[in-house]
Coordinates of N, CA and C in Angstrom, one line a residue:
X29 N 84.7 89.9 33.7 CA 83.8 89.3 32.7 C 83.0 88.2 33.4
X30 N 81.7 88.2 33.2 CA 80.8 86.8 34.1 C 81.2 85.7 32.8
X31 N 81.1 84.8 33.6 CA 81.1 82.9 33.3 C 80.0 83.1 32.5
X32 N 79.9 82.5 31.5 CA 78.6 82.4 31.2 C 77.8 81.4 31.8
X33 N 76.6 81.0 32.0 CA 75.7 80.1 32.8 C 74.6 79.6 32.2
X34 N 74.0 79.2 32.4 CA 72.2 78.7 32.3 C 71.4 79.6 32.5
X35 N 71.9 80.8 32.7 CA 70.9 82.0 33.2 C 71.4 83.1 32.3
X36 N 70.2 83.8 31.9 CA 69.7 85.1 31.2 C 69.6 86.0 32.0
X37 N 70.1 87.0 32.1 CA 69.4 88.3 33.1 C 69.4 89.4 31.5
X38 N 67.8 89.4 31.5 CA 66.9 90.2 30.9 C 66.5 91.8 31.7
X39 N 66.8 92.7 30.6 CA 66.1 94.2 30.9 C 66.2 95.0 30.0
X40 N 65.7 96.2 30.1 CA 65.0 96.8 29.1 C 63.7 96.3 28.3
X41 N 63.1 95.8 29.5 CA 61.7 95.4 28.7 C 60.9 96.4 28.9
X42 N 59.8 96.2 27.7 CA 58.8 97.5 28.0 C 57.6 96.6 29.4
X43 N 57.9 98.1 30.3 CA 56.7 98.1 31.2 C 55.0 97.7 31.1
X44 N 55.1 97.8 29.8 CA 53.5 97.7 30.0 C 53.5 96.4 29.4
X45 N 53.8 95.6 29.7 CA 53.7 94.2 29.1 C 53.5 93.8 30.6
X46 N 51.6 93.0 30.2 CA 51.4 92.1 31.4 C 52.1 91.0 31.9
X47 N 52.2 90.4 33.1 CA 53.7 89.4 33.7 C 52.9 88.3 32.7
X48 N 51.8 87.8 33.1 CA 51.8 86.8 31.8 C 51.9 86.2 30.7
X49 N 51.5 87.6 30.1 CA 51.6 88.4 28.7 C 53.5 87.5 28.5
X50 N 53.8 88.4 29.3 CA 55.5 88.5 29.8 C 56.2 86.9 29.4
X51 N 56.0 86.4 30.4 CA 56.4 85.6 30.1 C 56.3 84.2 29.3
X52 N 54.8 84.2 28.4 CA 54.5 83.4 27.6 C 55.9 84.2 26.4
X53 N 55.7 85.3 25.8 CA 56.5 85.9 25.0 C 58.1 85.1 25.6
X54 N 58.8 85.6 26.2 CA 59.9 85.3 26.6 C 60.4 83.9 26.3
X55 N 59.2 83.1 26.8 CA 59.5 81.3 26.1 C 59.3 81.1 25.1
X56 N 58.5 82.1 24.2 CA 58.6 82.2 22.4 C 59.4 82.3 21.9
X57 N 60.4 83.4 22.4 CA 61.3 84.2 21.9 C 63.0 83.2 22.2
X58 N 62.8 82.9 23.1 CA 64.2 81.8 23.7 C 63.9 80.5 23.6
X59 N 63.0 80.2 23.3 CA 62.8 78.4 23.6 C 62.9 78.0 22.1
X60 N 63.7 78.3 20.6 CA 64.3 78.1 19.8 C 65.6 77.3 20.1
X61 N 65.9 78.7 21.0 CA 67.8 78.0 21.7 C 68.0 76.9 22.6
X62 N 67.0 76.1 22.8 CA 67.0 75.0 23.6 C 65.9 74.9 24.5
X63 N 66.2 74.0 25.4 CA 65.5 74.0 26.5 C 64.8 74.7 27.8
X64 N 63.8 76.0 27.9 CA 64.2 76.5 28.6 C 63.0 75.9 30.3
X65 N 63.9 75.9 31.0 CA 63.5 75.4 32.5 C 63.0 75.9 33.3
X66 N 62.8 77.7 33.0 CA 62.2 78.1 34.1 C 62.1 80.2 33.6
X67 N 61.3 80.7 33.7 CA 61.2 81.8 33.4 C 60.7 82.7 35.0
X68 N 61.4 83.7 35.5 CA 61.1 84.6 36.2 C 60.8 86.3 36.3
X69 N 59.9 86.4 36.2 CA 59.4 87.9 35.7 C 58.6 88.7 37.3
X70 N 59.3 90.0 37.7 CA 58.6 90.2 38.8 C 58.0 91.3 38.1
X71 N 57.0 92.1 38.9 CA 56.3 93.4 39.0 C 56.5 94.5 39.6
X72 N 57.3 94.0 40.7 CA 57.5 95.4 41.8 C 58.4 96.0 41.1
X73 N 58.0 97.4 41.7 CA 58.8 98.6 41.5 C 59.9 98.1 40.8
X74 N 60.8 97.4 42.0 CA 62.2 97.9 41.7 C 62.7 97.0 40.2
X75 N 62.0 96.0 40.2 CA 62.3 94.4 39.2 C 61.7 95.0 38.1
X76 N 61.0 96.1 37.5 CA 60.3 96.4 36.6 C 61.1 96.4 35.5
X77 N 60.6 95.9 34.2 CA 61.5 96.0 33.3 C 62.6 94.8 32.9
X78 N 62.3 94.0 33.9 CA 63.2 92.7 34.1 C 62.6 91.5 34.3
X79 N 63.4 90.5 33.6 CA 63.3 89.1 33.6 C 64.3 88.2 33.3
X80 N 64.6 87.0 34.0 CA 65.9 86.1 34.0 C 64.9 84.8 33.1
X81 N 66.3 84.2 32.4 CA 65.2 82.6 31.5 C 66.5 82.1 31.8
X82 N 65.8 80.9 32.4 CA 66.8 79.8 32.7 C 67.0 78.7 31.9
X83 N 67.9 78.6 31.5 CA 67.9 77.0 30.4 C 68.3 76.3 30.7
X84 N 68.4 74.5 30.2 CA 69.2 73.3 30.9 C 69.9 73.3 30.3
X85 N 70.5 74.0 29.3 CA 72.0 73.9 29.3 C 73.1 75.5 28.7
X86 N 74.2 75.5 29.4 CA 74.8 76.8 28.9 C 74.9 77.0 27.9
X87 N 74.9 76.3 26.8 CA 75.4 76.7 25.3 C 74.0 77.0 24.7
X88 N 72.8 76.4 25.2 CA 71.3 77.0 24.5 C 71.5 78.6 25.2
X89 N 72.1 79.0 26.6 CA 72.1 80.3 26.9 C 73.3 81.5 26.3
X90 N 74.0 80.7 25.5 CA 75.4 81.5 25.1 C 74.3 82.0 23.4
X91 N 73.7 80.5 22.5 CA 73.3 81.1 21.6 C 72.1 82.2 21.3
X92 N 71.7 81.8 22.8 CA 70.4 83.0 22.9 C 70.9 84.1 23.0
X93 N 72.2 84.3 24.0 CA 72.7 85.6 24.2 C 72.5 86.6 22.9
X94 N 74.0 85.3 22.1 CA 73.9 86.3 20.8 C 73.0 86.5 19.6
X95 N 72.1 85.2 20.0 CA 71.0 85.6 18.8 C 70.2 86.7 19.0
X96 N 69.6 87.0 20.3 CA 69.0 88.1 20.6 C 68.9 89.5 21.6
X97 N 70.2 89.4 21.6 CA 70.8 90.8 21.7 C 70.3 91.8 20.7
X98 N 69.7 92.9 22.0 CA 69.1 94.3 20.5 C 67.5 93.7 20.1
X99 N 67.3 92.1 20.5 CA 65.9 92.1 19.7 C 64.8 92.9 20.0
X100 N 64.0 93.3 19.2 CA 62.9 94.1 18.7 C 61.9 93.6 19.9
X101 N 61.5 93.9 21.1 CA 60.9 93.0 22.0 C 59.5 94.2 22.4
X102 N 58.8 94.2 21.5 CA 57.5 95.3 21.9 C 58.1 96.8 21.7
X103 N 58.5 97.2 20.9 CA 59.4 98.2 20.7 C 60.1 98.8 21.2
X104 N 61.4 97.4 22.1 CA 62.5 98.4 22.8 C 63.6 97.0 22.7
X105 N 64.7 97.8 22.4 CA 65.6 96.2 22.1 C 66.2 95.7 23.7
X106 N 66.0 94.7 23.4 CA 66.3 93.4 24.8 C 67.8 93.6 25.5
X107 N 68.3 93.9 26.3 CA 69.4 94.1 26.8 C 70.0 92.5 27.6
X108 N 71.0 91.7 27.6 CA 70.8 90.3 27.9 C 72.4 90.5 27.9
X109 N 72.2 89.7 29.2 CA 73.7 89.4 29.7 C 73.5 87.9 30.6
X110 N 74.5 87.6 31.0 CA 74.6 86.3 32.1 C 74.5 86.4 33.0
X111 N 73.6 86.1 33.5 CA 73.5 86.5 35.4 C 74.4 86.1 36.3
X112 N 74.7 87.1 36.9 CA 76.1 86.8 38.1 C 75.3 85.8 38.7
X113 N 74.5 85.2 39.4 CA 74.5 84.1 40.4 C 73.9 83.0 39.4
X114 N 74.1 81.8 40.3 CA 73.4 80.9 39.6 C 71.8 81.0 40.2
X115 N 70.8 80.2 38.8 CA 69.3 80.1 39.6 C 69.4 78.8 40.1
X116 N 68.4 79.1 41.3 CA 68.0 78.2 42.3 C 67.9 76.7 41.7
X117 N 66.7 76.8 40.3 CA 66.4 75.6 40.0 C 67.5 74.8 39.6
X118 N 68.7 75.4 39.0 CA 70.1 75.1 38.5 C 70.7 74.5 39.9
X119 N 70.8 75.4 40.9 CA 71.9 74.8 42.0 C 71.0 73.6 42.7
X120 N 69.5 74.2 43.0 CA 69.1 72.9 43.9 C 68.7 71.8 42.9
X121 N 69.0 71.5 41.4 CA 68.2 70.9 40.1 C 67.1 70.1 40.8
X122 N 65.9 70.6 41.1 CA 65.1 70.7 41.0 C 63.9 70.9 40.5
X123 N 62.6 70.3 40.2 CA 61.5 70.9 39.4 C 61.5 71.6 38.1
X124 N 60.8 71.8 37.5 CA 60.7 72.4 36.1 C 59.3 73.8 36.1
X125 N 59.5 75.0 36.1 CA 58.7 75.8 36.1 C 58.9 76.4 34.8
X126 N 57.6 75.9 34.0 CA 57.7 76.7 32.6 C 56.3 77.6 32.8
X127 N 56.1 78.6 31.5 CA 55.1 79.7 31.8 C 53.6 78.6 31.7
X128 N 52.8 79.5 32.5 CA 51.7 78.5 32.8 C 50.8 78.0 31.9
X129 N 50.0 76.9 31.8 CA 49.9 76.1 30.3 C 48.3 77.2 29.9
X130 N 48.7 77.6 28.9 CA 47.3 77.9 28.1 C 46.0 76.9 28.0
X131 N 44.9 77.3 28.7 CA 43.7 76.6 28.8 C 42.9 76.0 27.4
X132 N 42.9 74.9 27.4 CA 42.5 74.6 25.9 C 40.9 75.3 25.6
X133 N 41.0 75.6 24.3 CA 39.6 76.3 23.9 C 38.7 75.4 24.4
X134 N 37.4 76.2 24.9 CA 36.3 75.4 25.6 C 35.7 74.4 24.6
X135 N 35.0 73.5 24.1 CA 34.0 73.2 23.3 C 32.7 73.8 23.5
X136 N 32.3 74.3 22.4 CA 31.7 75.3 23.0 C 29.9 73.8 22.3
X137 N 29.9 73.4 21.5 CA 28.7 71.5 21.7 C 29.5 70.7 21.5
X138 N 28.8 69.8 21.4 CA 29.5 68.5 21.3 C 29.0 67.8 19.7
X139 N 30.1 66.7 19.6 CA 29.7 65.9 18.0 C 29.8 67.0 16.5
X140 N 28.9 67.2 16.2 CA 28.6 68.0 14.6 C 29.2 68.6 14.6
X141 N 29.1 70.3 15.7 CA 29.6 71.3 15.5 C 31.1 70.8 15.7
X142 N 31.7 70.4 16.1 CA 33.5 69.8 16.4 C 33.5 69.1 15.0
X143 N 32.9 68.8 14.4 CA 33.3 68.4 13.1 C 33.3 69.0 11.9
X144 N 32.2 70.2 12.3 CA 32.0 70.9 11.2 C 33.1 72.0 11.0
X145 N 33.5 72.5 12.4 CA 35.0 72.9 12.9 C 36.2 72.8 12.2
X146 N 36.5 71.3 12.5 CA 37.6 70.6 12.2 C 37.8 71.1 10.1
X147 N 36.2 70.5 9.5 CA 36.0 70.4 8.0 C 36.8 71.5 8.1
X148 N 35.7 72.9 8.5 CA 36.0 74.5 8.0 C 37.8 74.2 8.0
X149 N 38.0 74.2 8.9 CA 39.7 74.6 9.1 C 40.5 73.7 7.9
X150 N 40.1 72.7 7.4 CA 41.3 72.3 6.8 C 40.9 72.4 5.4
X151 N 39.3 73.1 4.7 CA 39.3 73.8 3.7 C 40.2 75.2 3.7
X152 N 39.9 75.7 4.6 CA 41.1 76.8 4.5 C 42.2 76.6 4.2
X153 N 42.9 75.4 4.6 CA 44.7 75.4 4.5 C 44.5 74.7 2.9
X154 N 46.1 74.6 2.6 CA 46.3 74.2 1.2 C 47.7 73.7 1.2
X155 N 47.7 73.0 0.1 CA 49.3 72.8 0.3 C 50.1 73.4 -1.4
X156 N 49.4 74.5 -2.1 CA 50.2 74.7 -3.2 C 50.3 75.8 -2.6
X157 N 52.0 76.6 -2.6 CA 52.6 77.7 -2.2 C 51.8 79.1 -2.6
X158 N 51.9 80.0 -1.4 CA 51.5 81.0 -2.1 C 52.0 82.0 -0.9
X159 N 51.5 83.2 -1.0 CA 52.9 84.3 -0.3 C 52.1 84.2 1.1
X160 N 50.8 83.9 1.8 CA 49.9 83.2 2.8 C 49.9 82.5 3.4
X161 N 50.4 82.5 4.6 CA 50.2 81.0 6.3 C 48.8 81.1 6.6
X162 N 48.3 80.0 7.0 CA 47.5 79.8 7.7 C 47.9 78.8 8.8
X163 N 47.8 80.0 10.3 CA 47.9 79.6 11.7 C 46.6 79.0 12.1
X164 N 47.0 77.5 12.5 CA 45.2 76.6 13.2 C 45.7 76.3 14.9
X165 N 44.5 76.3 15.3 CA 45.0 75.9 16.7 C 45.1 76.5 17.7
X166 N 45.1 78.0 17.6 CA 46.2 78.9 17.9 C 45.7 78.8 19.5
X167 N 46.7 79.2 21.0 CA 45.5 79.5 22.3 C 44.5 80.5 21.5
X168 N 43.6 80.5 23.2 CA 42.8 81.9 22.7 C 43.2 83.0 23.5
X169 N 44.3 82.6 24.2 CA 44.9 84.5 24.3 C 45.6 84.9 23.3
X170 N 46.1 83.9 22.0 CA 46.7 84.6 21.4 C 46.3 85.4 20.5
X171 N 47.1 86.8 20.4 CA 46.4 88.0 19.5 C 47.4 87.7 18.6
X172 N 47.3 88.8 17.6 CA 47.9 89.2 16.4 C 49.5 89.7 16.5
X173 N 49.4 90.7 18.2 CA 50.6 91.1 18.4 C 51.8 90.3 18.7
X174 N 51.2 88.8 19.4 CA 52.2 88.0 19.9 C 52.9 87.7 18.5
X175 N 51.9 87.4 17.2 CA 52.1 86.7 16.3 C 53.1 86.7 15.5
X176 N 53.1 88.7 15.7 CA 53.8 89.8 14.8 C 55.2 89.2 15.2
X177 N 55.3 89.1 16.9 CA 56.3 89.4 17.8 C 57.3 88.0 17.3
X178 N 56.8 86.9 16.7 CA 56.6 85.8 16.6 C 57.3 85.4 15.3
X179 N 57.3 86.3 14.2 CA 57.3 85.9 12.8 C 58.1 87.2 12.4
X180 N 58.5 88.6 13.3 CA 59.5 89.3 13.1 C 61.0 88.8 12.1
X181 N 61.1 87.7 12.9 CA 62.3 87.1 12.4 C 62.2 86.5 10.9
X182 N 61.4 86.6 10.7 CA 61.1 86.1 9.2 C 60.9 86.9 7.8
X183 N 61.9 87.2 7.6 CA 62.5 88.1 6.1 C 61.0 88.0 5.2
X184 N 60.6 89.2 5.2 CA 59.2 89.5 4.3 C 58.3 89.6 5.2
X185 N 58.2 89.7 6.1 CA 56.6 89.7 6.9 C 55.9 91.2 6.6
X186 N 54.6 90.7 6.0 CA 53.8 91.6 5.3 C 52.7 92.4 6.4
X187 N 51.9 91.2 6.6 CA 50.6 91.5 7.8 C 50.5 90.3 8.4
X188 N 49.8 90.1 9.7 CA 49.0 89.8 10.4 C 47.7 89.5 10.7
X189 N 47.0 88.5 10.6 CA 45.6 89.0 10.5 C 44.5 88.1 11.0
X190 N 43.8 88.6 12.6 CA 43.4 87.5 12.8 C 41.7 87.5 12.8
X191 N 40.9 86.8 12.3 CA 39.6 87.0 11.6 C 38.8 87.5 12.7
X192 N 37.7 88.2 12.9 CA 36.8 88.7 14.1 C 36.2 87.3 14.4
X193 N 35.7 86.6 15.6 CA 35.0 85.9 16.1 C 36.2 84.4 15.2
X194 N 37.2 84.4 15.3 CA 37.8 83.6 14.7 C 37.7 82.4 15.9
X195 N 38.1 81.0 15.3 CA 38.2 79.8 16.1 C 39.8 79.2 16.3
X196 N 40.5 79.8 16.6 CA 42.3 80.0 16.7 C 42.9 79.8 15.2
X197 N 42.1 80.8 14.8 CA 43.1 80.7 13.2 C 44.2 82.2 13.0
X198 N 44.5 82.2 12.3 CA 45.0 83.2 12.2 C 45.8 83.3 10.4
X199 N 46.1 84.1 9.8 CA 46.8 84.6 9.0 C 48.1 85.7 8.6
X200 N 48.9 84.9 7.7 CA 50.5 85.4 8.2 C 50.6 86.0 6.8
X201 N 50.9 86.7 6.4 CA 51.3 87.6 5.1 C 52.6 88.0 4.5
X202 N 53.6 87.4 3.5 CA 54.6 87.8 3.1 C 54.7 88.2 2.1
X203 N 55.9 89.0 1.2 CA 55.8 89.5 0.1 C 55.7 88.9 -0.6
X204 N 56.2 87.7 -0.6 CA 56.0 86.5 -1.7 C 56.0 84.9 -1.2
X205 N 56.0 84.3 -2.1 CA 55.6 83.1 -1.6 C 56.9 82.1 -1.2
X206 N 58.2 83.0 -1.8 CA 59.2 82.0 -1.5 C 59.8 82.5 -0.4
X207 N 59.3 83.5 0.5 CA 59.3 84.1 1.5 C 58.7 83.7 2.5
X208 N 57.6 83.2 2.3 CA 56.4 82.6 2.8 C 56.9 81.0 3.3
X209 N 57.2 80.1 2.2 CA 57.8 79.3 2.0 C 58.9 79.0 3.3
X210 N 59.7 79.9 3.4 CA 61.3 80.1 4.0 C 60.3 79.9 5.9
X211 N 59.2 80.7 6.0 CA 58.6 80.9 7.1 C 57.8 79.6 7.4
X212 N 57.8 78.9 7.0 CA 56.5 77.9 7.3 C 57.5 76.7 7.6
X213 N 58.6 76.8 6.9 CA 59.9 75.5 7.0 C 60.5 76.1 8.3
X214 N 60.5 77.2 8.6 CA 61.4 77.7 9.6 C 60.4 77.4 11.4
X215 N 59.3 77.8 10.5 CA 58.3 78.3 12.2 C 57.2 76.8 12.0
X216 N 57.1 76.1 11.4 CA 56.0 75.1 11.1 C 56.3 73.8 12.3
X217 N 55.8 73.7 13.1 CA 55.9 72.6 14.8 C 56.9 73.7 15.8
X218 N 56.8 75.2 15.7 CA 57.5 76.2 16.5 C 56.7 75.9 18.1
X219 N 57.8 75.9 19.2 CA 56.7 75.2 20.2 C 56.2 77.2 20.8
X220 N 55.0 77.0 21.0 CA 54.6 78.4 21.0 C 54.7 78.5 22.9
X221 N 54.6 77.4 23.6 CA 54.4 77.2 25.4 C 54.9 75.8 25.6
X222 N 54.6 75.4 26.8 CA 54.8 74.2 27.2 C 54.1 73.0 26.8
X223 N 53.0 73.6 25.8 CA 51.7 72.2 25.4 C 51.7 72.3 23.9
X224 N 51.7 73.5 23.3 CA 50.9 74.2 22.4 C 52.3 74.5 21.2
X225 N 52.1 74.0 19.9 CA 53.4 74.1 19.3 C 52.4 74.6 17.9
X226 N 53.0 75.4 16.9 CA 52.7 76.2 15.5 C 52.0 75.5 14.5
X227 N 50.6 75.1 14.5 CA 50.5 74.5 12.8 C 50.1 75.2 11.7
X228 N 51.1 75.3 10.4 CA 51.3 76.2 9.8 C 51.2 75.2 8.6
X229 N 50.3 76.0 7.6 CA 49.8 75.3 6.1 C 50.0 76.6 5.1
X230 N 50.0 76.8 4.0 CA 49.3 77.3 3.1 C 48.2 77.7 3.4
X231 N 47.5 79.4 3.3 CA 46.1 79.4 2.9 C 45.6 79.2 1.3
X232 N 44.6 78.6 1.8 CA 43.2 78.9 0.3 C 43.6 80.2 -0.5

């Protein structure tokens, strides 16, 4: 039986998931269980299908083990065990390599339009309950699928929905509102990357 460690050895991932793609996901999905230090995802042939997440401490990697074992990861469940060797960053403790920072949305003028921006968005959100999130902020690589990938864990998720020509908003759907509720307490300051963390309101 392996020691448990700071290290994840990840497989059975689905192949067609881009390495970037890749590894922003993987720090969504494990960076609940703590701190994680460093994510490695290769491409070649033989590494296909695999990825190691390294954490700063063994017990954020013991509760990841068992939280997400079997998870639902683009539709094939995650296979996760403890990596026989230790990682590099661990033995030489060295540096911090997390997945690379999402480029902030450009401004696209300056003054009015950033205000008028700002206005729109926070007429949308609300604060009296209803079965409806409203995601602000969001990167702009992020799609709907990440979102789904994102809010899986959250008992009632209805739809997804993110507006055509949207300005990083997005829309979360549950069957009800005390469902809704349960999701917004659970995922509301979720850190989504290394910069970029969840702001979740009530919609309109």
């Amino acid at each position: 039986e392996i020691t448990p460690t700071q290290t994840l050895y990840i497989n059975n991932i689905n192949e067609k998931i881009k390495k970037n793609v890749l590894k922003k996901m993987l720090y969504m999905v494990f960076s609940q269980y703590g701190k994680v230090i460093q994510i490695v995802a290769c491409k070649g042939v033989k590494l296909r299908g695999q990825a190691w997440v390294v954490f700063q401490e063994v017990s954020s990697a013991i509760n990841a083990l068992r939280g997400k074992q079997g998870f639902n990861f683009y539709d094939k469940p995650l296979k996760i065990a403890f990596a026989k060797n230790k990682s590099n960053i661990i033995a030489k403790k060295e540096g911090i390599a997390l997945p690379p920072k999402t480029p902030k949305r450009p401004r696209e003028t300056e003054g009015t339009e950033d205000m008028n921006v700002a206005k729109e968005q926070r007429l949308l959100g609300s604060s009296v309950p209803n079965k409806i999130l409203l995601a602000q902020n969001l990167p702009l690589d992020f799609d709907s699928q990440m979102l789904s990938m994102l809010f899986q864990q959250c008992p009632g998720l209805s739809d997804v929905r993110i507006p055509p020509g949207d300005r990083g908003i997005a829309f979360i759907e549950f069957n009800d509102e005390v469902q809704a509720t349960g999701a917004l307490q659970q995922m509301n300051g979720f850190a989504i990357n290394a910069t970029d963390s969840l702001n979740l309101t009530y919609s309109n």
